[in-house]
Tab-separated table of C-alpha atoms and ligand atoms in Angstrom:
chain	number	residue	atom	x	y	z
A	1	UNK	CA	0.000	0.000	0.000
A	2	UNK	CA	1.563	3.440	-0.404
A	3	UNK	CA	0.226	6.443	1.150
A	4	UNK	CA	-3.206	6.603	-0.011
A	5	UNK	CA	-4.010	3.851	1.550
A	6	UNK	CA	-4.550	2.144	-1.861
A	7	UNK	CA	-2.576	-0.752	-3.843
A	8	UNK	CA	0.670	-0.126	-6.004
A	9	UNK	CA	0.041	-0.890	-9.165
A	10	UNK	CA	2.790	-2.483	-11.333
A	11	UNK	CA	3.333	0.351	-13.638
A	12	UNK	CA	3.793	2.270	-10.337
A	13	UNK	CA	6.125	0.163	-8.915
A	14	UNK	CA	8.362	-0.141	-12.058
A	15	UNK	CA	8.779	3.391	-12.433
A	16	UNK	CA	9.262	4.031	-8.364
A	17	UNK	CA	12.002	1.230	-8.330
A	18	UNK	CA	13.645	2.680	-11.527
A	19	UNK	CA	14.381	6.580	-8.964
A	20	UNK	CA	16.605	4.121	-7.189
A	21	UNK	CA	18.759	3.318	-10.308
A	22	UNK	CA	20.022	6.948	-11.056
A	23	UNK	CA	21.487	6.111	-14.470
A	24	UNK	CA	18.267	3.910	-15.470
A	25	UNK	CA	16.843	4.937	-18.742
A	26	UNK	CA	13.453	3.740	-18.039
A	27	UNK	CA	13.318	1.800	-21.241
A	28	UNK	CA	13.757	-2.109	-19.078
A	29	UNK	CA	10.461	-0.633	-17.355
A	30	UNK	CA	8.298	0.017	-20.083
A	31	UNK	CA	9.342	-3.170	-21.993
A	32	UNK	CA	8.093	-4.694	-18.329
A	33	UNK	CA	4.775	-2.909	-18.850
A	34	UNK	CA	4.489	-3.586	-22.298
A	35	UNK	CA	4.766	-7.208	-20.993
A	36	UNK	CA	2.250	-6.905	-18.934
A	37	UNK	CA	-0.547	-5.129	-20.776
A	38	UNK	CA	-0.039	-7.993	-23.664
A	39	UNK	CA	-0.509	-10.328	-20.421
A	40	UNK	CA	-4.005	-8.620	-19.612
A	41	UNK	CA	-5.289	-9.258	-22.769
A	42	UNK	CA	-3.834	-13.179	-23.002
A	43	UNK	CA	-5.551	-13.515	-19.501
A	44	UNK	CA	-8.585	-12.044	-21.422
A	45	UNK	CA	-9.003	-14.723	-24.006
A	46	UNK	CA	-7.699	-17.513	-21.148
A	47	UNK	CA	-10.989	-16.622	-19.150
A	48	UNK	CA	-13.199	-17.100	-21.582
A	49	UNK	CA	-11.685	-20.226	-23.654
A	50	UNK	CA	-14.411	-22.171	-22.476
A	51	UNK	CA	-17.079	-19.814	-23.911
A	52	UNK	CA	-15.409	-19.390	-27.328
A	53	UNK	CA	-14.940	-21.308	-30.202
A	54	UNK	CA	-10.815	-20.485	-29.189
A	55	UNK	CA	-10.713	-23.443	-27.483
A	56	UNK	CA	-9.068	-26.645	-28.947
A	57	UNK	CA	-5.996	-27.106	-31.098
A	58	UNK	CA	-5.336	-25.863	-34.927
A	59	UNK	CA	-4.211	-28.763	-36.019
A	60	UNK	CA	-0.903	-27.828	-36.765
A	61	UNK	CA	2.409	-28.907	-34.691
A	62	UNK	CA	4.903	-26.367	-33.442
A	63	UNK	CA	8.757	-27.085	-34.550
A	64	UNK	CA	8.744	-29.736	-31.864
A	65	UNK	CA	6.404	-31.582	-33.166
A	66	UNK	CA	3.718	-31.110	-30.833
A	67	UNK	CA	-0.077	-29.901	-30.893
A	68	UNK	CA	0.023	-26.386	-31.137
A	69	UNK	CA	-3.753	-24.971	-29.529
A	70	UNK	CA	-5.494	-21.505	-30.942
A	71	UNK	CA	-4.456	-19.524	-27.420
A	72	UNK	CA	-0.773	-20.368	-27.797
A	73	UNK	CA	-0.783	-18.703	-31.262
A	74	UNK	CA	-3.129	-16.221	-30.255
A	75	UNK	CA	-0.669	-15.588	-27.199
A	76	UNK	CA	2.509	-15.572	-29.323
A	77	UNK	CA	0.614	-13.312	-31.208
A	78	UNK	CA	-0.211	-10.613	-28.632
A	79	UNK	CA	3.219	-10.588	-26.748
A	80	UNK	CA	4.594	-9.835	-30.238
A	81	UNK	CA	2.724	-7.208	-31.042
A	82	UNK	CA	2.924	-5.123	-27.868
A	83	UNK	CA	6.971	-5.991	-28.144
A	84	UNK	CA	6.965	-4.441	-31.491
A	85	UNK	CA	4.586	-1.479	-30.650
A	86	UNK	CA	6.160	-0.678	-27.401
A	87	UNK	CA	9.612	0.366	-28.832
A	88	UNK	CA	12.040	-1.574	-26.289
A	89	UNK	CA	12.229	-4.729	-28.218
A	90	UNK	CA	14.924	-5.120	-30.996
A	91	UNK	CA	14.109	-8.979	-31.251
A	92	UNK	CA	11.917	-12.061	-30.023
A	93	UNK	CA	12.761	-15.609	-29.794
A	94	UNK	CA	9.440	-17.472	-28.798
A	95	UNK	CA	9.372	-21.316	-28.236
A	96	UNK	CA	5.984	-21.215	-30.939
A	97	UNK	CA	8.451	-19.662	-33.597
A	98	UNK	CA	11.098	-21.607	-35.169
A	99	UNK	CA	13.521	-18.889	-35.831
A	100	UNK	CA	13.544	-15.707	-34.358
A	101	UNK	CA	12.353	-12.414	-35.506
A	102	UNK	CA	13.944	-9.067	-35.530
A	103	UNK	CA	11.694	-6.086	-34.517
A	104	UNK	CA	12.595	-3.358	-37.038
A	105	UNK	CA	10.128	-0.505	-36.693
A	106	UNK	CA	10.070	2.707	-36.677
A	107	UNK	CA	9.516	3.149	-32.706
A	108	UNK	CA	12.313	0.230	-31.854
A	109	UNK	CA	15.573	1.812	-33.983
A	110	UNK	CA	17.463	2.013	-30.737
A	111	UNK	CA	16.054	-0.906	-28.631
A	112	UNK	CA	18.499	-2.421	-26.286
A	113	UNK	CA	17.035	-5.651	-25.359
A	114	UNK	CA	15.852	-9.062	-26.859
A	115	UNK	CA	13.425	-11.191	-25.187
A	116	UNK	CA	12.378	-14.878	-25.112
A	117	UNK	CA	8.992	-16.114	-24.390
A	118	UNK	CA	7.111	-18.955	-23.892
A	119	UNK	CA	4.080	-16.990	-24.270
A	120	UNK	CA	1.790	-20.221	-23.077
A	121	UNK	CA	3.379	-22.465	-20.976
A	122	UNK	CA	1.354	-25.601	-19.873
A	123	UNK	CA	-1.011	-25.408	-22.677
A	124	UNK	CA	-2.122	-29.143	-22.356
A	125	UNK	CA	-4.307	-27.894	-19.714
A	126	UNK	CA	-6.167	-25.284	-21.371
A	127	UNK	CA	-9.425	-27.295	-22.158
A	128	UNK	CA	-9.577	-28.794	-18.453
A	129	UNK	CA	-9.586	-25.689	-17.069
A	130	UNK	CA	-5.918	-25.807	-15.046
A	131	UNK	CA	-3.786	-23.027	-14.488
A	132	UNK	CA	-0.712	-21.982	-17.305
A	133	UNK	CA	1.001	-19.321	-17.565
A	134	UNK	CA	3.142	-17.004	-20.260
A	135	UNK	CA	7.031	-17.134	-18.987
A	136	UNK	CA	9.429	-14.411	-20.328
A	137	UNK	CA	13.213	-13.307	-19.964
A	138	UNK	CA	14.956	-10.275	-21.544
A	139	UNK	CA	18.503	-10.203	-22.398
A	140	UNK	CA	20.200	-6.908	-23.408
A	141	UNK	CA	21.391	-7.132	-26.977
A	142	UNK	CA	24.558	-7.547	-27.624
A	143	UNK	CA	24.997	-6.725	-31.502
A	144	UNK	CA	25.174	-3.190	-31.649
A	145	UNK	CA	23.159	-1.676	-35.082
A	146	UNK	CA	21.123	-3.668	-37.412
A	147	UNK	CA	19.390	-7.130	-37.280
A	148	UNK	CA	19.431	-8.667	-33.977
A	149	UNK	CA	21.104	-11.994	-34.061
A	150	UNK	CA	21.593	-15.476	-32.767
A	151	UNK	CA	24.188	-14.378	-30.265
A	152	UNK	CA	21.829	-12.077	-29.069
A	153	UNK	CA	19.860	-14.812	-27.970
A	154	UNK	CA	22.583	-17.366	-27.330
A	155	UNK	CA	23.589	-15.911	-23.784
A	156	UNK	CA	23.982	-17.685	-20.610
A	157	UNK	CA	20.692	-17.175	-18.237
A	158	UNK	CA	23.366	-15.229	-15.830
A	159	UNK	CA	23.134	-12.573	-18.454
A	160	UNK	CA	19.387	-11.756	-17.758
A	161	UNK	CA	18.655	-8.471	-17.193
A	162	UNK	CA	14.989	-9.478	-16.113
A	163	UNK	CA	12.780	-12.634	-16.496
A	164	UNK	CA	9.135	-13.579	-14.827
A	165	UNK	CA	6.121	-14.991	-15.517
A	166	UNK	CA	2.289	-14.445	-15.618
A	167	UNK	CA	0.285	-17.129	-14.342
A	168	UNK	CA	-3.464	-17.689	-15.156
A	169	UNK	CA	-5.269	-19.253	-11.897
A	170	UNK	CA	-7.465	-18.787	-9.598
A	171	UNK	CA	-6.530	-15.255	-9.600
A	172	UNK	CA	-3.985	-13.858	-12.245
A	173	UNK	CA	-0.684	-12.927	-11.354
A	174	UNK	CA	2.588	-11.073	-12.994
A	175	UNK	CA	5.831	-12.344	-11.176
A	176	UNK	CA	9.381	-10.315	-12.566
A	177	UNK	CA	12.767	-10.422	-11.365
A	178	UNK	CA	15.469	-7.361	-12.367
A	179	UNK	CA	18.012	-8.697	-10.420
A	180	UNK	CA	16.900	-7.075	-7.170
A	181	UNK	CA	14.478	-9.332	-5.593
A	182	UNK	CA	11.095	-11.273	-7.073
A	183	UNK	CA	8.005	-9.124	-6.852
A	184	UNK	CA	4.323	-10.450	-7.299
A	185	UNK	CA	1.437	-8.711	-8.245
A	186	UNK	CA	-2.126	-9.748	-8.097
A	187	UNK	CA	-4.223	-8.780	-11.133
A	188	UNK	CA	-7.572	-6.803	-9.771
A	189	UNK	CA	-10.405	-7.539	-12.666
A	190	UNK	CA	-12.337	-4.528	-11.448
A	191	UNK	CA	-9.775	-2.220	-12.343
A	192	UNK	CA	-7.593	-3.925	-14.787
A	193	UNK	CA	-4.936	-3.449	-13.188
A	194	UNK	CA	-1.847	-5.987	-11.609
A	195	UNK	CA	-1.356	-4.544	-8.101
A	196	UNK	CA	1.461	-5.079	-5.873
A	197	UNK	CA	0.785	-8.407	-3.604
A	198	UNK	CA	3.695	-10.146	-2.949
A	199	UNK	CA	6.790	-8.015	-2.084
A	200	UNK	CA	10.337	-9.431	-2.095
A	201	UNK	CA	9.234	-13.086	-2.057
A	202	UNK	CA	11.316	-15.525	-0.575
A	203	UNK	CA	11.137	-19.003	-1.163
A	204	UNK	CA	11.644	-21.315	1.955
A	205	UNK	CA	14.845	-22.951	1.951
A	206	UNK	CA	13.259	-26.441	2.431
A	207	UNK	CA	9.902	-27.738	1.983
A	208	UNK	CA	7.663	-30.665	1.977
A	209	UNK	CA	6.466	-30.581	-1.318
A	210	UNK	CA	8.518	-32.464	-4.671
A	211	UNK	CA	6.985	-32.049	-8.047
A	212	UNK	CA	7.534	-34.668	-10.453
A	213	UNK	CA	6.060	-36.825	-13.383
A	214	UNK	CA	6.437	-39.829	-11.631
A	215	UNK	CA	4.841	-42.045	-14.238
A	216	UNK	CA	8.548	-41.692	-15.913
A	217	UNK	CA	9.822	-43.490	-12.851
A	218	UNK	CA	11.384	-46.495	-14.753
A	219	UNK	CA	12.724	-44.154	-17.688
A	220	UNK	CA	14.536	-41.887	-14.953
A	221	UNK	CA	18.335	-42.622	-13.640
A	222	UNK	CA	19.491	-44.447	-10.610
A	223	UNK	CA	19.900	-41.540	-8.611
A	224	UNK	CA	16.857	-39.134	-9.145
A	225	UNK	CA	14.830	-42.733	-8.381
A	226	UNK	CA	16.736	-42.746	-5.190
A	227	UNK	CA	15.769	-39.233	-4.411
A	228	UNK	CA	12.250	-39.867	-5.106
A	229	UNK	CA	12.617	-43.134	-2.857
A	230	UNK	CA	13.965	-40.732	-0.418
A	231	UNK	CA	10.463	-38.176	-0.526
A	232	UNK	CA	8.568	-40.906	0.284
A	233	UNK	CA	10.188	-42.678	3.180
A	234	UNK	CA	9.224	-41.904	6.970
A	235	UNK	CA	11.902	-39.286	7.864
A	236	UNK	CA	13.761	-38.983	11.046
A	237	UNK	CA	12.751	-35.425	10.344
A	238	UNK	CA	9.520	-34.827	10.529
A	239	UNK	CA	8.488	-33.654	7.299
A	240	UNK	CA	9.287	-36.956	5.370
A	241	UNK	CA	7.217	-37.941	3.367
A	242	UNK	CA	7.166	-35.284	1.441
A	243	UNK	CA	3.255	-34.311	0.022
A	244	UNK	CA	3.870	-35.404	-3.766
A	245	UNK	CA	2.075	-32.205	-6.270
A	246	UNK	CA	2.281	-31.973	-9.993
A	247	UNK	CA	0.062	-30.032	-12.255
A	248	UNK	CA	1.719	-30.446	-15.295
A	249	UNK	CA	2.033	-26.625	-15.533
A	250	UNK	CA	5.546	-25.614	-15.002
A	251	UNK	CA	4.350	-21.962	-13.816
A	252	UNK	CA	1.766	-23.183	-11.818
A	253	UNK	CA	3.855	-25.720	-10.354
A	254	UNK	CA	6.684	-23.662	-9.552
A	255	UNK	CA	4.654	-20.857	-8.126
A	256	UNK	CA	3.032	-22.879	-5.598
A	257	UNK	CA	6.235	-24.303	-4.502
A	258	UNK	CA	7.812	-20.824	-4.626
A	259	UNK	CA	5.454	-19.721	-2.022
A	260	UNK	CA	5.194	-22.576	0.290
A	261	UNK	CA	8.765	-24.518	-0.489
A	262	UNK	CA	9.254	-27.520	-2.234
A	263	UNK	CA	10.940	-28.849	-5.955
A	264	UNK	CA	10.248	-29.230	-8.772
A	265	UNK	CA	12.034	-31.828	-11.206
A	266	UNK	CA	12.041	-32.125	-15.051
A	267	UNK	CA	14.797	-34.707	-15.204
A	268	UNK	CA	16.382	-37.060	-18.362
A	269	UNK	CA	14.490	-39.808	-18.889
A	270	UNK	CA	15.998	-42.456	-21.530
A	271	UNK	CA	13.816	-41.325	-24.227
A	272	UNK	CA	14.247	-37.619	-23.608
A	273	UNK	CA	17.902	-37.349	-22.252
A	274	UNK	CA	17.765	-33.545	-22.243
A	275	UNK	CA	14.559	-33.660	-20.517
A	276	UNK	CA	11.434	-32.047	-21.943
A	277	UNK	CA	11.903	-28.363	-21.217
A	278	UNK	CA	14.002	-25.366	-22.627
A	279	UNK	CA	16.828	-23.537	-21.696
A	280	UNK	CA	15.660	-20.082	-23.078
A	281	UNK	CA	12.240	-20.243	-22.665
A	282	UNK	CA	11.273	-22.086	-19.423
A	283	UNK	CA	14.782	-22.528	-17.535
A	284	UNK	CA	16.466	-19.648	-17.411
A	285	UNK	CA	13.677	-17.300	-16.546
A	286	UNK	CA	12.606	-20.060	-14.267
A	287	UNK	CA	16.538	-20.465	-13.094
A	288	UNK	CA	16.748	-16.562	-12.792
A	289	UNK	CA	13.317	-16.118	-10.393
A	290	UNK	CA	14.662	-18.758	-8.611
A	291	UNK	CA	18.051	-17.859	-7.545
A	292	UNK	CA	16.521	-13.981	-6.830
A	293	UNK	CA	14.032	-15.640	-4.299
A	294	UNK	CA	16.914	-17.687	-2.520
A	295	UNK	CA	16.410	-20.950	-4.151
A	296	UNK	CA	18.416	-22.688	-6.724
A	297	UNK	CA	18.231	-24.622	-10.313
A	298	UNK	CA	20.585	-27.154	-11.625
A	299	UNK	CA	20.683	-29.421	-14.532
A	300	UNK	CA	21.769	-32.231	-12.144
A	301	UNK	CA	25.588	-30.662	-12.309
A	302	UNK	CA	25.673	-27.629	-13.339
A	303	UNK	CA	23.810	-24.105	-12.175
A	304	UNK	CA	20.858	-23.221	-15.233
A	305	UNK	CA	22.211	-19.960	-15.398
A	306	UNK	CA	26.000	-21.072	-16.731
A	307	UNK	CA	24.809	-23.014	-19.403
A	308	UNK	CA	25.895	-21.652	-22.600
A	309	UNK	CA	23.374	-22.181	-25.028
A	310	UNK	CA	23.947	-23.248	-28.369
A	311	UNK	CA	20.745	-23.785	-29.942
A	312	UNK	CA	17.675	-21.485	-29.540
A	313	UNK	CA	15.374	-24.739	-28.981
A	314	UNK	CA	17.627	-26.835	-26.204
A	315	UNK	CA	16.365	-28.220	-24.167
A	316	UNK	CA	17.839	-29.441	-20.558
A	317	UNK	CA	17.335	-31.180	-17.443
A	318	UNK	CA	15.596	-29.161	-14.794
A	319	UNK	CA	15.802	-29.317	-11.200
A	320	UNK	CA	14.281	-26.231	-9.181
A	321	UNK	CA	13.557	-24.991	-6.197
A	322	UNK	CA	14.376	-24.219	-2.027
A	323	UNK	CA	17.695	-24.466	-1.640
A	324	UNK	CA	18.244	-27.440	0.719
A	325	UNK	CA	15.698	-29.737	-1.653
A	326	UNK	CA	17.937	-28.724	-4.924
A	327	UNK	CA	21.096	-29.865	-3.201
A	328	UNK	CA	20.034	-33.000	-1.639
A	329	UNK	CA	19.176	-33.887	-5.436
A	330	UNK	CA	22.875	-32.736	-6.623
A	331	UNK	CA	24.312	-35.394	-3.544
A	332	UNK	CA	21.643	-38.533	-4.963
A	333	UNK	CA	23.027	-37.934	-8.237
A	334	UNK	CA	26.756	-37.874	-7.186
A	335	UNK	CA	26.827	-40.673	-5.307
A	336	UNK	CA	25.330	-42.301	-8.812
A	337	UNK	CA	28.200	-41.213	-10.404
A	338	UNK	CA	30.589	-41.996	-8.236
A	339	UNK	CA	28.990	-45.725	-7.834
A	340	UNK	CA	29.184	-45.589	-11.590
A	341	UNK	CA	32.849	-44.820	-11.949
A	342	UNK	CA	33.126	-47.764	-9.565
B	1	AHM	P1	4.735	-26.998	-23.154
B	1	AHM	O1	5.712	-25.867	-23.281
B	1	AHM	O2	4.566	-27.766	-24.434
B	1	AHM	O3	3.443	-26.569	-22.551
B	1	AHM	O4	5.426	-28.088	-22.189
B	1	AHM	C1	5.931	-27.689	-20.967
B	1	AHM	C2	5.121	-28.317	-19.882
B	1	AHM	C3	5.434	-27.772	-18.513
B	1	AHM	O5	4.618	-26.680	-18.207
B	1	AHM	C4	5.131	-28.952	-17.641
B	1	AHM	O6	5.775	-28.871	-16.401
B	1	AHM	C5	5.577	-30.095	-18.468
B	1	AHM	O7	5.453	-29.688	-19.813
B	1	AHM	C6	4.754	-31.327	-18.274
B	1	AHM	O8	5.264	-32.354	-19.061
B	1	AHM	P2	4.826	-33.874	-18.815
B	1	AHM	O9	3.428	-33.969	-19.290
B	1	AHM	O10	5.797	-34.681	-19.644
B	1	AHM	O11	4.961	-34.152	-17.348
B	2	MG	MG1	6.429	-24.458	-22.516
C-alpha cells in the first residue's frame, strides 16, 4: 500500500524502483509494462476459452512436433505485437516460432534488449480448465546496429537483465525479477490493473512438497529414483514424506512451490535425455526467479544460469527450487556417479 491507503500498481512500482537506479533509462520498465498489458489481454481470451470457439488445437504442430492450440498462437501473437509497438524490443525468440524475428520498426531503432517467451506455458491444460502461464526473460542485446542476431539470444541465463512470468489461476498474477528481488502482483479484474501483492518473495529454503512426473519413474536414472525413494520414506525429520504435487504446468507448479517450499524436477528420462523443457524459454527465466528468491536450479551438475546455449530450442534437465531440496538432489546424483565410476 503506499500512502493513499490504496494498492501499487505495477506500472507504479516499475517506475518508483527505476528513482533508485540513477542512471536507469526507463526503457527495461516500459518493456516490463508492455509485458504486462499484452498479459491482460492473453488472460482475457484464457478466461473465456471455455465460452469461445478459441478453445481446442489448430491442427498444426509447433517445430517440436507437438499440438500447437489456438491460445498459444493467439498468445505468441499478442506478446509480439505489444513488443513491437512498445519500442524496447529489438528482437523475439518465442518457443511457438522456429527462428527468431527481428523487430525493425520505426519506434524500436534504438532498442536495447531481446526477449524470449514462452508466451503459453502448460497449454495441455487449457481445455480442463488448469492453471498456465506465459514465462518471459529479456537479455540486453549484444549486436550493436542492425538485425538482432543469434548471439543475441545465445547468452547464458546469468546474463538476464529481467525474467518472470504471468500465471493464469485462480486469480492472475505477474511475477518479474530485475536482479533485485522477485516481486508479485495480483491482477484486480475490477480495475484492470496488476497490483502489488507479494513483495520481495522468498522461497523457503526447504519444503515438503517435490513435483515430479512420476509415471517416468522407470525411464529416470538411478539416482533421481533414489531421491524420489527418499520423498517418500518416513523421515527422522519430521516432514518426510514429502506431500507429492504436480500439475503439469511448469508456472503453476513452480509458483506454488515458490510460495510454500518444495521442488520441482524435469529430469532425463531415456527417451528424452535432455529432458522435456528449454533452456531459453522455461529454464532460465525459471533459473533466474529462482536464484533472486533464494532458491536454486541445476541441470543435475551444473547451475541453469552457466549453461551456454547453443541452440535457440535446447532443451535441458531441470531441477528447481528451495535451496536445501535442490542440493540434496545434486548429492543422490553424485553418489550415482561416483557408484558408476566404480
Ligand atoms: P509446453 O511448453 O509444451 O506446454 O510443455 C511444458 C510443460 C510444462 O509446463 C510442464 O511442467 C511439463 O510440460 C509437463 O510435461 P509432462 O506432461 O511430460 O509431465
Ligand atoms: Mg512451454
Amino acid at each position: 500500500m503506499n500512502d493513499t491507503n490504496r494498492a501499487i500498481t505495477l506500472d507504479e512500482f516499475v517506475i518508483l524502483r527505476e528513482k533508485d537506479f540513477p542512471h536507469a533509462t526507463g526503457d527495461l520498465s516500459k518493456l516490463i509494462r508492455d509485458i504486462g498489458l499484452a498479459a491482460k489481454i492473453i488472460n482475457r481470451e484464457v478466461n473465456k476459452a471455455g465460452l469461445v470457439d478459441i478453445l481446442g488445437t489448430t491442427g498444426s504442430n509447433n517445430i517440436q512436433g507437438e499440438e500447437v492450440q489456438k491460445l498459444d498462437i493467439f498468445a505468441n501473437h499478442e506478446m509480439i505485437s505489444f513488443l513491437k509497438s512498445g519500442g524496447q524490443c529489438a528482437g523475439i525468440a518465442s518457443e511457438e516460432m522456429e527462428e527468431f524475428i527481428s523487430v525493425d520498426t520505426m519506434v524500436s531503432r534504438n532498442a536495447k534488449y531481446v526477449v524470449c517467451m514462452d508466451p503459453l506455458d502448460g497449454s495441455s491444460n487449457i481445455d480442463v480448465n488448469v492453471s498456465i502461464g506465459s514465462i518471459f526473460s529479456i537479455y540486453g542485446r549484444i549486436s550493436e546496429i542492425g538485425p538482432v542476431t543469434s548471439e543475441d539470444f545465445l547468452q547464458k541465463g546469468l546474463k538476464q537483465v529481467a525474467a518472470g512470468y504471468v500465471i493464469y489461476g485462480s486469480s492472475t498474477m505477474l511475477v518479474y525479477t530485475t536482479g533485485f528481488g522477485v516481486h508479485g502482483f495480483t491482477l484486480d479484474p475490477s480495475i484492470g490493473e496488476f497490483c502489488l501483492s507479494h513483495k520481495n518473495i522468498k522461497i523457503p529454503e526447504d519444503g515438503c512438497i517435490y513435483s515430479i512426473n512420476q509415471g517416468y519413474y522407470a525411464q529416470f536414472e538411478e539416482g533421481i529414483k533414489a531421491y524420489i525413494r527418499y520423498c517418500q520414506e518416513l523421515g527422522s525429520d519430521t516432514s518426510r514424506p514429502y506431500s507429492l504435487r504436480y500439475i503439469g504446468s511448469l508456472v503453476a507448479d513452480f509458483h506454488r512451490n515458490l510460495i510454500k517450499g518444495g521442488i520441482y524436477l524435469y529430469p532425463r528420462t531415456t527417451t528424452a535425455p535432455n529432458g522435456k523443457l528449454r533452456l531459453l524459454y522455461e529454464c532460465n527465466p525459471m533459473a533466474l526467479l529462482a536464484e533472486q528468491a533464494g532458491g536454486l536450479a541445476i541441470d543435475g551438475a551444473s547451475s541453469i544460469l552457466s549453461l551456454q546455449p547453443e541452440t535457440l530450442h535446447e532443451r535441458t534437465p531441470l531441477i528447481i527450487g528451495s535451496k536445501r531440496m535442490v542440493e540434496k538432489v545434486k548429492e543422490f546424483l553424485l553418489q550415482e556417479q561416483e557408484i558408476l565410476a566404480g
